[in-house]
Amino acid sequence: MRTKRSLRGIAAAAAAVFLVAAGAVIASSPASADPLEACTPSSGAIVAVDFGPWGGPVVRGCDATPTTGLDLLHEAGFSTAGTVHDGPGFICRVGHASFQDGTQRPVPADEPCTLTPSADAYWSYWIAPAGQDHWTYSQLGAMSQVPKPGEVEAWVYGGTDVGGSTGAPTFTPASVRATGPTPSPSTSPTGGPGEPGAQPTPAQVAAAGAYLVGQLIDGDHVDYLYDDGTDYPRTIAVATALAATGGQDPALTKILAYLAVHVDAAVFPLGGTETIPHQGNAAALALLVTVTGSDPRAFGGLDLLKVLTDRVCDKADVDAGCTAAGDFAGSYSPVTHATALLALIRAGVTPPAAAVARLLTLQCPGGGFADSHIIPGADCTPDPASTGIAVQALSAAGGHDVEIGTAKAYLLGTQRAGGGYLPYADAGGPETIPTASAAEALAVLAAATPAAAARGFLAARIAADGGLAPDATATESDLAATSLAATALAGKTLATLTHPLGGEPPQGPTPDLVKGVAYLVAPAQLVDGRYYESFPDFPDFGLSIDGAFALAATGGQDAKLRAITEFIRGGGKVGDSEFGVDGWLSIGTDYPSGGAIGKVAVLAQVTGYDPRAFGGHDLIAALHDVTCAAADPTLGCVGAGNYRNAASVFSQALGVIAQLRAGQRSDAAAPITYLLGLQRADGSFPSLIPPVSAEDRDVDSTAMAAMALALVTGDAAATAAVDKALAWIAGQQQAHGGFPGAAGDSTNSTALAIQGLALHRATYTAQIAKALAFLAGQQNSDGGFNVAAGGQPGSDVRASTQVVGGATGISFGVLLRDVHADPGTGSPSPSTSATASASASASASSAAPGTPVGMPVTGQSVITMVWLAIGLLVAGVALLAVSRRRTGRNPVGTNTVDPS
């Protein structure tokens, strides 16, 4: 799993990074600018921004290694903000430290940057390639435009028309261009692909899938590169890629669960079904859901197909999101339009005739499809990426042999030696994304040799980490390029891809985790905002960590999570009390608590701290030191491999989890063997160590043991133990959906059962759905949860921490919410992973181990993972990045990434 990181080098692939999930303007901070002298007429690129409307100067900046127009702005020292509807790629505000202390213009009072600005007052985008001394209105958005060596770009605030015949910069390119030797001319294209190169191997396809999983935030989504917030287009693209590569169903299932919970934010970023939708996400999700065997008419409570069919434009209407009749309102690229048609066809819906006819108007005279959502009759620039998906849509629709034939001729005629495709006519070389899209179309067209040549080109691009770079100049693998190439690498197409995950998504009520989190962080429960109590004025460290796990699993309360973690890390003493965390752990004394040490170590790992230097202790070394060599009651050792004074399966499992997460497989070998030895023949585990009787069988402990053993990869005995444990747990479910625990049919036991069963989600989808419904029925009006069904009503803090954490679907083995802060700054580290707020009624993450330690009693177990995923649905193909060429405009010209 990986926390959020800055991936510089998104190049053309990032054209798809448009949407913002929250209702706030998306701001991007400037990087440290390269000096102007680092750019020459043959290297780097210059960007000039005219602040004249506010009495300011024309400010220049340089980026020696630009990847996109947006990257050029940031690397040249400018800050930007996008719009709520269109995301960070639509430049709505620009600022620079040299003018008015960096205040971004226009200010919010003049332009709220909620919707796309009007055509008479926005930042228009202009380019002048090396050697050209006049400005050209960019037909691409900042996230699609790839600056060429020696290029100069300009941003001017005001108005222009679609063709860019007005509103050009008042200064010349020469006045802001770098000086130096004249650039050499660009290379001319060569014809024909030649013999296909080596084809992608199964190992390479698997490596691409593994690379994509490694880029996920919290294992279930992708965030924007330059801003906070979920990047739904790229998240959907990754899910589609994993459906194509195979072998990553746990990750795919978690992504789908996340998308199901956040489907409204993805499709209606402006906050309401009456607003213009993001049709790119709606179409890609609908296709993905169909690909993975679920129903796009009921994904997360939303009918994705209806979003498309109910919004077919009958005329051009900019305010309604319609460029021309037949558009899907809110769609602004041929890629989105064709994806929507393909999604409908694959779901068994005959697409509206007007929508099919509209796609045909986007075909250029030479057979290729337009690089932007042009109005009928406008100049048409063909694009292989648009053509690739359009061919698949028309082939699926049937009856368009002439149009498909001319598109085939275009693809065959523009393929380069080596099998690749240029993104546009004068590009420096073939790129990954257009080649991938063309490869799929060629396969649909039965052009076997050219398709193989394109796949060979892609195979040659695969790096050591399994990813692909967007172009030959990029030095790092790119998530968007890799996700959009994966289907072609796997020898599949979006027109035929199927990867059913097994069953419909869980239906019925689920716990309201927004209310649950609000209950947990309320001052009545979270004392001083730092800890929980079992008795007045006495911090309960185990319970406080349970609460931290719940907040880590749900997200959205990082400050509280960090405060709890720092409280534990700082010793946990309150007032004049002498008792603190050190006394609880008892490291270095005659009575060390192996379970408590394991639990604190897992807390450190979950929150991004170093368990080898946490609270003055090396907790991993301490676990090694308290591992028993043999049974010795005087040392608190029941047997070899038991941790000292770890008197419950929970405690033992937590120690195993901590060691395995720290990479200490060898040190954990004896504790794993001991844990395996506690399993009964029927698959269950006891609660206590040693068991109090032969009848001691416990749902909580069995789930916890299963989550720990699931981390023991490549071990047949551990795998078999997990399978038996989950089968036993499933057999304990009661008719109302709950599971029995020490206090009756308890919420705690049910939450842990969900976490365990989520290790094999596809197998236990029905059981998980019933369990979630049971938990929903035990939630009170204050957001908290009862201890057990039929027991004394009223919210209980311990039960609530474990239910909230469990209902997220995140296992302690993989749970990660990096809120580590440098003690001197008090702010989260840049690697903090931003997940959705506690808004999710449950956001599934991967399965893993659970938590409570110290307390041998079943009811004391900790939260962990659950399957909340409303199903394994899988969202569409997100050809998002394929749309390298922004539409002709939405009236605002090309300062826009496809806001569809």
CSV table of N, CA and C in Angstrom, one decimal, residues 544-682:
chain,number,residue,atom,x,y,z
A,544,SER,N,-8.3,3.5,23.8
A,544,SER,CA,-7.9,4.7,23.0
A,544,SER,C,-7.3,4.3,21.7
A,545,ILE,N,-6.6,3.2,21.7
A,545,ILE,CA,-6.0,2.7,20.4
A,545,ILE,C,-7.1,2.1,19.5
A,546,ASP,N,-8.1,1.5,20.2
A,546,ASP,CA,-9.3,1.0,19.4
A,546,ASP,C,-9.9,2.2,18.7
A,547,GLY,N,-10.1,3.3,19.4
A,547,GLY,CA,-10.7,4.5,18.8
A,547,GLY,C,-9.8,5.1,17.7
A,548,ALA,N,-8.5,5.0,17.9
A,548,ALA,CA,-7.6,5.5,16.8
A,548,ALA,C,-7.7,4.6,15.6
A,549,PHE,N,-7.8,3.3,15.7
A,549,PHE,CA,-8.0,2.4,14.6
A,549,PHE,C,-9.3,2.8,13.8
A,550,ALA,N,-10.4,3.1,14.6
A,550,ALA,CA,-11.6,3.4,14.0
A,550,ALA,C,-11.5,4.7,13.1
A,551,LEU,N,-10.8,5.7,13.7
A,551,LEU,CA,-10.6,7.0,12.9
A,551,LEU,C,-9.7,6.8,11.7
A,552,ALA,N,-8.7,5.9,11.9
A,552,ALA,CA,-7.8,5.7,10.8
A,552,ALA,C,-8.6,5.0,9.6
A,553,ALA,N,-9.5,4.1,10.0
A,553,ALA,CA,-10.2,3.3,9.0
A,553,ALA,C,-11.2,4.2,8.2
A,554,THR,N,-11.8,5.1,8.9
A,554,THR,CA,-12.9,6.0,8.3
A,554,THR,C,-12.3,7.2,7.6
A,555,GLY,N,-11.2,7.8,8.2
A,555,GLY,CA,-10.6,9.0,7.6
A,555,GLY,C,-11.5,10.2,8.0
A,556,GLY,N,-10.9,11.4,7.7
A,556,GLY,CA,-11.6,12.6,7.9
A,556,GLY,C,-11.5,13.2,9.3
A,557,GLN,N,-10.8,12.6,10.2
A,557,GLN,CA,-10.5,13.1,11.5
A,557,GLN,C,-9.0,13.0,11.9
A,558,ASP,N,-8.2,13.4,10.9
A,558,ASP,CA,-6.8,13.2,11.1
A,558,ASP,C,-6.2,13.9,12.3
A,559,ALA,N,-6.7,15.1,12.7
A,559,ALA,CA,-6.2,15.8,13.8
A,559,ALA,C,-6.5,15.1,15.1
A,560,LYS,N,-7.7,14.5,15.2
A,560,LYS,CA,-8.0,13.7,16.4
A,560,LYS,C,-7.2,12.4,16.4
A,561,LEU,N,-7.0,11.8,15.3
A,561,LEU,CA,-6.2,10.6,15.2
A,561,LEU,C,-4.8,10.8,15.6
A,562,ARG,N,-4.2,11.9,15.1
A,562,ARG,CA,-2.9,12.3,15.5
A,562,ARG,C,-2.8,12.6,17.0
A,563,ALA,N,-3.8,13.3,17.5
A,563,ALA,CA,-3.8,13.6,19.0
A,563,ALA,C,-3.8,12.3,19.8
A,564,ILE,N,-4.6,11.4,19.4
A,564,ILE,CA,-4.6,10.1,20.2
A,564,ILE,C,-3.2,9.4,20.1
A,565,THR,N,-2.7,9.4,18.9
A,565,THR,CA,-1.4,8.7,18.7
A,565,THR,C,-0.3,9.4,19.5
A,566,GLU,N,-0.3,10.7,19.5
A,566,GLU,CA,0.7,11.4,20.2
A,566,GLU,C,0.5,11.3,21.7
A,567,PHE,N,-0.7,11.1,22.1
A,567,PHE,CA,-1.0,10.9,23.6
A,567,PHE,C,-0.3,9.6,24.0
A,568,ILE,N,-0.5,8.5,23.2
A,568,ILE,CA,0.1,7.2,23.5
A,568,ILE,C,1.6,7.3,23.4
A,569,ARG,N,2.1,7.9,22.3
A,569,ARG,CA,3.5,8.1,22.1
A,569,ARG,C,4.2,8.9,23.2
A,570,GLY,N,3.4,9.9,23.7
A,570,GLY,CA,4.0,10.7,24.7
A,570,GLY,C,4.0,10.2,26.1
A,571,GLY,N,3.4,9.0,26.3
A,571,GLY,CA,3.5,8.3,27.6
A,571,GLY,C,2.1,8.2,28.3
A,572,GLY,N,1.1,8.9,27.8
A,572,GLY,CA,-0.3,8.7,28.3
A,572,GLY,C,-0.6,9.1,29.7
A,573,LYS,N,0.3,9.9,30.3
A,573,LYS,CA,0.0,10.3,31.7
A,573,LYS,C,-0.9,11.5,31.8
A,574,VAL,N,-1.8,11.4,32.8
A,574,VAL,CA,-2.8,12.5,33.0
A,574,VAL,C,-2.7,13.0,34.4
A,575,GLY,N,-2.6,14.4,34.5
A,575,GLY,CA,-2.5,14.9,35.9
A,575,GLY,C,-1.3,14.4,36.6
A,576,ASP,N,-1.5,14.1,37.9
A,576,ASP,CA,-0.3,13.6,38.7
A,576,ASP,C,-0.2,12.1,38.7
A,577,SER,N,-1.0,11.5,37.9
A,577,SER,CA,-1.0,10.0,37.9
A,577,SER,C,0.4,9.5,37.4
A,578,GLU,N,0.9,8.5,38.1
A,578,GLU,CA,2.2,7.9,37.8
A,578,GLU,C,2.0,6.8,36.8
A,579,PHE,N,0.8,6.4,36.5
A,579,PHE,CA,0.6,5.2,35.6
A,579,PHE,C,0.5,5.8,34.2
A,580,GLY,N,1.3,5.2,33.3
A,580,GLY,CA,1.3,5.6,31.9
A,580,GLY,C,1.5,4.4,31.0
A,581,VAL,N,1.7,4.7,29.7
A,581,VAL,CA,1.9,3.7,28.7
A,581,VAL,C,3.0,2.7,29.1
A,582,ASP,N,4.1,3.3,29.6
A,582,ASP,CA,5.3,2.5,29.9
A,582,ASP,C,4.9,1.4,30.9
A,583,GLY,N,4.1,1.8,31.9
A,583,GLY,CA,3.7,0.8,32.9
A,583,GLY,C,2.8,-0.3,32.3
A,584,TRP,N,2.0,0.1,31.3
A,584,TRP,CA,1.1,-0.8,30.6
A,584,TRP,C,1.9,-1.8,29.8
A,585,LEU,N,2.9,-1.3,29.1
A,585,LEU,CA,3.8,-2.2,28.3
A,585,LEU,C,4.7,-3.0,29.2
A,586,SER,N,5.3,-2.4,30.2
A,586,SER,CA,6.2,-3.0,31.1
A,586,SER,C,7.4,-3.6,30.4
A,587,ILE,N,7.9,-2.9,29.3
A,587,ILE,CA,9.1,-3.4,28.6
A,587,ILE,C,10.3,-3.3,29.5
A,588,GLY,N,11.1,-4.4,29.6
A,588,GLY,CA,12.3,-4.4,30.4
A,588,GLY,C,12.0,-4.8,31.8
A,589,THR,N,10.8,-5.1,32.2
A,589,THR,CA,10.5,-5.5,33.6
A,589,THR,C,10.3,-7.0,33.6
A,590,ASP,N,9.9,-7.6,34.7
A,590,ASP,CA,9.7,-9.0,34.8
A,590,ASP,C,8.3,-9.4,34.3
A,591,TYR,N,7.5,-8.4,33.9
A,591,TYR,CA,6.1,-8.7,33.5
A,591,TYR,C,5.8,-8.0,32.2
A,592,PRO,N,6.5,-8.1,31.2
A,592,PRO,CA,6.2,-7.4,29.9
A,592,PRO,C,4.9,-8.0,29.3
A,593,SER,N,4.1,-7.1,28.7
A,593,SER,CA,2.9,-7.5,28.1
A,593,SER,C,3.0,-7.6,26.6
A,594,GLY,N,3.2,-8.8,26.1
A,594,GLY,CA,3.4,-9.0,24.7
A,594,GLY,C,2.2,-8.4,23.9
A,595,GLY,N,1.0,-8.6,24.4
A,595,GLY,CA,-0.2,-8.1,23.6
A,595,GLY,C,-0.2,-6.6,23.6
A,596,ALA,N,0.1,-6.0,24.7
A,596,ALA,CA,0.1,-4.5,24.6
A,596,ALA,C,1.2,-4.0,23.7
A,597,ILE,N,2.4,-4.6,23.8
A,597,ILE,CA,3.4,-4.2,22.9
A,597,ILE,C,3.0,-4.3,21.4
A,598,GLY,N,2.4,-5.4,21.1
A,598,GLY,CA,1.9,-5.6,19.7
A,598,GLY,C,0.9,-4.6,19.3
A,599,LYS,N,0.0,-4.3,20.2
A,599,LYS,CA,-1.0,-3.3,19.9
A,599,LYS,C,-0.5,-1.9,19.6
A,600,VAL,N,0.4,-1.5,20.5
A,600,VAL,CA,1.0,-0.2,20.3
A,600,VAL,C,1.9,-0.2,19.0
A,601,ALA,N,2.6,-1.3,18.7
A,601,ALA,CA,3.3,-1.3,17.5
A,601,ALA,C,2.4,-1.2,16.3
A,602,VAL,N,1.3,-1.9,16.3
A,602,VAL,CA,0.4,-1.8,15.2
A,602,VAL,C,-0.2,-0.4,15.0
A,603,LEU,N,-0.4,0.3,16.2
A,603,LEU,CA,-0.9,1.7,16.1
A,603,LEU,C,0.1,2.6,15.4
A,604,ALA,N,1.4,2.4,15.8
A,604,ALA,CA,2.5,3.2,15.1
A,604,ALA,C,2.5,2.9,13.6
A,605,GLN,N,2.4,1.6,13.2
A,605,GLN,CA,2.4,1.3,11.8
A,605,GLN,C,1.2,1.9,11.0
A,606,VAL,N,0.0,1.8,11.7
A,606,VAL,CA,-1.2,2.3,11.0
A,606,VAL,C,-1.1,3.8,10.8
A,607,THR,N,-0.5,4.5,11.7
A,607,THR,CA,-0.5,6.0,11.6
A,607,THR,C,0.7,6.6,11.0
A,608,GLY,N,1.6,5.7,10.5
A,608,GLY,CA,2.8,6.2,9.7
A,608,GLY,C,4.0,6.5,10.6
A,609,TYR,N,3.9,6.1,11.9
A,609,TYR,CA,5.1,6.3,12.7
A,609,TYR,C,6.0,5.1,12.6
A,610,ASP,N,7.2,5.2,13.2
A,610,ASP,CA,8.2,4.1,13.2
A,610,ASP,C,8.1,3.3,14.4
A,611,PRO,N,7.6,2.1,14.4
A,611,PRO,CA,7.5,1.3,15.6
A,611,PRO,C,8.8,1.0,16.3
A,612,ARG,N,9.9,1.2,15.6
A,612,ARG,CA,11.2,1.0,16.2
A,612,ARG,C,11.7,2.2,17.0
A,613,ALA,N,10.9,3.3,16.9
A,613,ALA,CA,11.3,4.4,17.7
A,613,ALA,C,10.0,5.1,18.1
A,614,PHE,N,9.2,4.5,18.9
A,614,PHE,CA,7.9,5.1,19.3
A,614,PHE,C,7.8,5.1,20.8
A,615,GLY,N,7.6,6.3,21.3
A,615,GLY,CA,7.5,6.5,22.8
A,615,GLY,C,8.7,6.0,23.5
A,616,GLY,N,9.9,6.1,22.9
A,616,GLY,CA,11.1,5.8,23.5
A,616,GLY,C,11.4,4.3,23.5
A,617,HIS,N,10.7,3.5,22.7
A,617,HIS,CA,10.9,2.1,22.6
A,617,HIS,C,11.1,1.6,21.2
A,618,ASP,N,11.9,0.6,21.0
A,618,ASP,CA,11.9,-0.2,19.8
A,618,ASP,C,10.9,-1.4,20.0
A,619,LEU,N,9.7,-1.2,19.5
A,619,LEU,CA,8.6,-2.1,19.8
A,619,LEU,C,8.8,-3.4,19.1
A,620,ILE,N,9.4,-3.4,17.9
A,620,ILE,CA,9.7,-4.6,17.1
A,620,ILE,C,10.7,-5.5,17.8
A,621,ALA,N,11.8,-4.8,18.3
A,621,ALA,CA,12.8,-5.5,19.0
A,621,ALA,C,12.2,-6.1,20.3
A,622,ALA,N,11.3,-5.3,21.0
A,622,ALA,CA,10.7,-5.8,22.2
A,622,ALA,C,9.9,-7.0,22.0
A,623,LEU,N,9.2,-7.1,20.8
A,623,LEU,CA,8.4,-8.3,20.5
A,623,LEU,C,9.3,-9.5,20.3
A,624,HIS,N,10.5,-9.3,19.7
A,624,HIS,CA,11.5,-10.4,19.6
A,624,HIS,C,11.9,-10.8,21.0
A,625,ASP,N,12.1,-9.9,21.9
A,625,ASP,CA,12.7,-10.2,23.2
A,625,ASP,C,11.6,-10.9,24.1
A,626,VAL,N,10.3,-10.7,23.8
A,626,VAL,CA,9.3,-11.3,24.7
A,626,VAL,C,8.7,-12.6,24.1
A,627,THR,N,9.3,-13.1,23.0
A,627,THR,CA,8.9,-14.3,22.4
A,627,THR,C,9.4,-15.5,23.2
A,628,CYS,N,8.5,-16.3,23.7
A,628,CYS,CA,8.9,-17.4,24.6
A,628,CYS,C,9.7,-18.5,23.8
A,629,ALA,N,10.7,-19.0,24.5
A,629,ALA,CA,11.5,-20.1,23.9
A,629,ALA,C,10.9,-21.4,24.3
A,630,ALA,N,10.2,-21.4,25.4
A,630,ALA,CA,9.5,-22.7,25.9
A,630,ALA,C,8.5,-22.3,26.9
A,631,ALA,N,7.7,-23.3,27.3
A,631,ALA,CA,6.7,-23.0,28.3
A,631,ALA,C,7.4,-22.7,29.6
A,632,ASP,N,7.0,-21.7,30.3
A,632,ASP,CA,7.6,-21.3,31.6
A,632,ASP,C,6.6,-20.4,32.3
A,633,PRO,N,5.8,-20.9,33.2
A,633,PRO,CA,4.8,-20.1,33.9
A,633,PRO,C,5.4,-18.9,34.6
A,634,THR,N,6.6,-19.0,35.1
A,634,THR,CA,7.2,-17.9,35.8
A,634,THR,C,7.5,-16.7,34.9
A,635,LEU,N,7.6,-17.0,33.6
A,635,LEU,CA,7.9,-15.9,32.7
A,635,LEU,C,6.6,-15.5,31.9
A,636,GLY,N,5.5,-16.1,32.2
A,636,GLY,CA,4.2,-15.8,31.5
A,636,GLY,C,4.2,-16.4,30.2
A,637,CYS,N,4.9,-17.6,30.0
A,637,CYS,CA,4.9,-18.3,28.7
A,637,CYS,C,4.1,-19.6,28.8
A,638,VAL,N,3.1,-19.7,28.0
A,638,VAL,CA,2.3,-20.9,27.9
A,638,VAL,C,3.0,-22.0,27.0
A,639,GLY,N,3.8,-21.5,26.1
A,639,GLY,CA,4.5,-22.4,25.2
A,639,GLY,C,5.4,-21.7,24.3
A,640,ALA,N,6.3,-22.4,23.6
A,640,ALA,CA,7.2,-21.8,22.7
A,640,ALA,C,6.5,-21.0,21.6
A,641,GLY,N,6.9,-19.8,21.4
A,641,GLY,CA,6.3,-19.0,20.4
A,641,GLY,C,5.2,-18.0,20.9
A,642,ASN,N,4.7,-18.4,22.1
A,642,ASN,CA,3.8,-17.5,22.8
A,642,ASN,C,4.5,-16.2,23.2
A,643,TYR,N,3.9,-15.1,23.1
A,643,TYR,CA,4.5,-13.9,23.7
A,643,TYR,C,4.3,-13.8,25.2
A,644,ARG,N,5.2,-13.3,25.9
A,644,ARG,CA,5.1,-13.3,27.4
A,644,ARG,C,3.9,-12.5,27.8
A,645,ASN,N,3.1,-13.2,28.7
A,645,ASN,CA,1.9,-12.6,29.3
A,645,ASN,C,0.9,-12.2,28.2
A,646,ALA,N,0.9,-12.8,27.0
A,646,ALA,CA,-0.1,-12.7,26.0
A,646,ALA,C,-1.1,-13.8,26.3
A,647,ALA,N,-2.2,-13.5,27.1
A,647,ALA,CA,-3.1,-14.5,27.6
A,647,ALA,C,-4.3,-14.6,26.7
A,648,SER,N,-4.3,-14.1,25.5
A,648,SER,CA,-5.5,-14.2,24.6
A,648,SER,C,-5.0,-14.4,23.2
A,649,VAL,N,-5.9,-15.0,22.4
A,649,VAL,CA,-5.6,-15.1,20.9
A,649,VAL,C,-5.4,-13.7,20.3
A,650,PHE,N,-6.2,-12.8,20.8
A,650,PHE,CA,-6.1,-11.4,20.3
A,650,PHE,C,-4.7,-10.9,20.5
A,651,SER,N,-4.1,-11.1,21.7
A,651,SER,CA,-2.8,-10.6,22.0
A,651,SER,C,-1.8,-11.2,21.1
A,652,GLN,N,-1.9,-12.6,20.9
A,652,GLN,CA,-1.0,-13.3,20.1
A,652,GLN,C,-1.0,-12.8,18.6
A,653,ALA,N,-2.3,-12.7,18.2
A,653,ALA,CA,-2.4,-12.2,16.8
A,653,ALA,C,-1.9,-10.8,16.5
A,654,LEU,N,-2.1,-9.9,17.5
A,654,LEU,CA,-1.5,-8.6,17.3
A,654,LEU,C,0.0,-8.6,17.2
A,655,GLY,N,0.6,-9.4,18.0
A,655,GLY,CA,2.1,-9.4,17.9
A,655,GLY,C,2.5,-10.0,16.6
A,656,VAL,N,1.8,-11.0,16.1
A,656,VAL,CA,2.2,-11.5,14.7
A,656,VAL,C,2.0,-10.4,13.7
A,657,ILE,N,0.9,-9.7,13.7
A,657,ILE,CA,0.6,-8.7,12.7
A,657,ILE,C,1.7,-7.6,12.8
A,658,ALA,N,2.1,-7.2,14.0
A,658,ALA,CA,3.1,-6.2,14.1
A,658,ALA,C,4.5,-6.6,13.5
A,659,GLN,N,4.8,-7.9,13.8
A,659,GLN,CA,6.1,-8.4,13.3
A,659,GLN,C,6.1,-8.5,11.7
A,660,LEU,N,5.0,-9.0,11.2
A,660,LEU,CA,4.9,-9.2,9.8
A,660,LEU,C,4.8,-7.9,9.0
A,661,ARG,N,4.1,-6.9,9.6
A,661,ARG,CA,4.1,-5.6,9.0
A,661,ARG,C,5.5,-4.9,9.0
A,662,ALA,N,6.3,-5.3,10.0
A,662,ALA,CA,7.6,-4.8,10.0
A,662,ALA,C,8.6,-5.6,9.2
A,663,GLY,N,8.1,-6.6,8.5
A,663,GLY,CA,9.0,-7.4,7.7
A,663,GLY,C,9.8,-8.4,8.4
A,664,GLN,N,9.4,-8.8,9.6
A,664,GLN,CA,10.1,-9.7,10.5
A,664,GLN,C,9.5,-11.1,10.4
A,665,ARG,N,9.5,-11.7,9.1
A,665,ARG,CA,8.9,-13.0,8.9
A,665,ARG,C,9.7,-14.1,9.7
A,666,SER,N,11.0,-14.0,9.8
A,666,SER,CA,11.7,-15.0,10.5
A,666,SER,C,11.5,-14.9,12.0
A,667,ASP,N,11.5,-13.7,12.6
A,667,ASP,CA,11.2,-13.6,14.0
A,667,ASP,C,9.8,-14.0,14.3
A,668,ALA,N,8.9,-13.8,13.4
A,668,ALA,CA,7.5,-14.2,13.6
A,668,ALA,C,7.2,-15.7,13.4
A,669,ALA,N,8.2,-16.4,13.0
A,669,ALA,CA,7.9,-17.8,12.6
A,669,ALA,C,7.4,-18.6,13.8
A,670,ALA,N,8.0,-18.5,15.0
A,670,ALA,CA,7.6,-19.3,16.1
A,670,ALA,C,6.2,-18.8,16.6
A,671,PRO,N,6.0,-17.5,16.7
A,671,PRO,CA,4.6,-17.0,17.1
A,671,PRO,C,3.6,-17.5,16.1
A,672,ILE,N,3.9,-17.5,14.9
A,672,ILE,CA,2.9,-18.0,13.9
A,672,ILE,C,2.6,-19.5,14.1
A,673,THR,N,3.6,-20.3,14.3
A,673,THR,CA,3.4,-21.7,14.6
A,673,THR,C,2.6,-21.9,15.8
A,674,TYR,N,2.9,-21.1,16.9
A,674,TYR,CA,2.1,-21.2,18.1
A,674,TYR,C,0.6,-20.9,17.9
A,675,LEU,N,0.4,-19.8,17.1
A,675,LEU,CA,-1.0,-19.4,16.8
A,675,LEU,C,-1.7,-20.5,16.0
A,676,LEU,N,-1.1,-21.1,15.0
A,676,LEU,CA,-1.7,-22.1,14.2
A,676,LEU,C,-2.0,-23.3,15.1
A,677,GLY,N,-1.2,-23.6,16.1
A,677,GLY,CA,-1.5,-24.7,17.0
A,677,GLY,C,-2.7,-24.5,17.9
A,678,LEU,N,-3.2,-23.3,18.0
A,678,LEU,CA,-4.4,-23.0,18.8
A,678,LEU,C,-5.7,-23.3,18.1
A,679,GLN,N,-5.6,-23.5,16.8
A,679,GLN,CA,-6.9,-23.7,16.0
A,679,GLN,C,-7.5,-25.1,16.3
A,680,ARG,N,-8.8,-25.1,16.5
A,680,ARG,CA,-9.5,-26.4,16.7
A,680,ARG,C,-9.7,-27.1,15.4
A,681,ALA,N,-10.1,-28.3,15.4
A,681,ALA,CA,-10.3,-29.1,14.2
A,681,ALA,C,-11.4,-28.5,13.4
A,682,ASP,N,-12.4,-27.9,14.0
A,682,ASP,CA,-13.5,-27.3,13.2
A,682,ASP,C,-13.2,-25.9,12.6
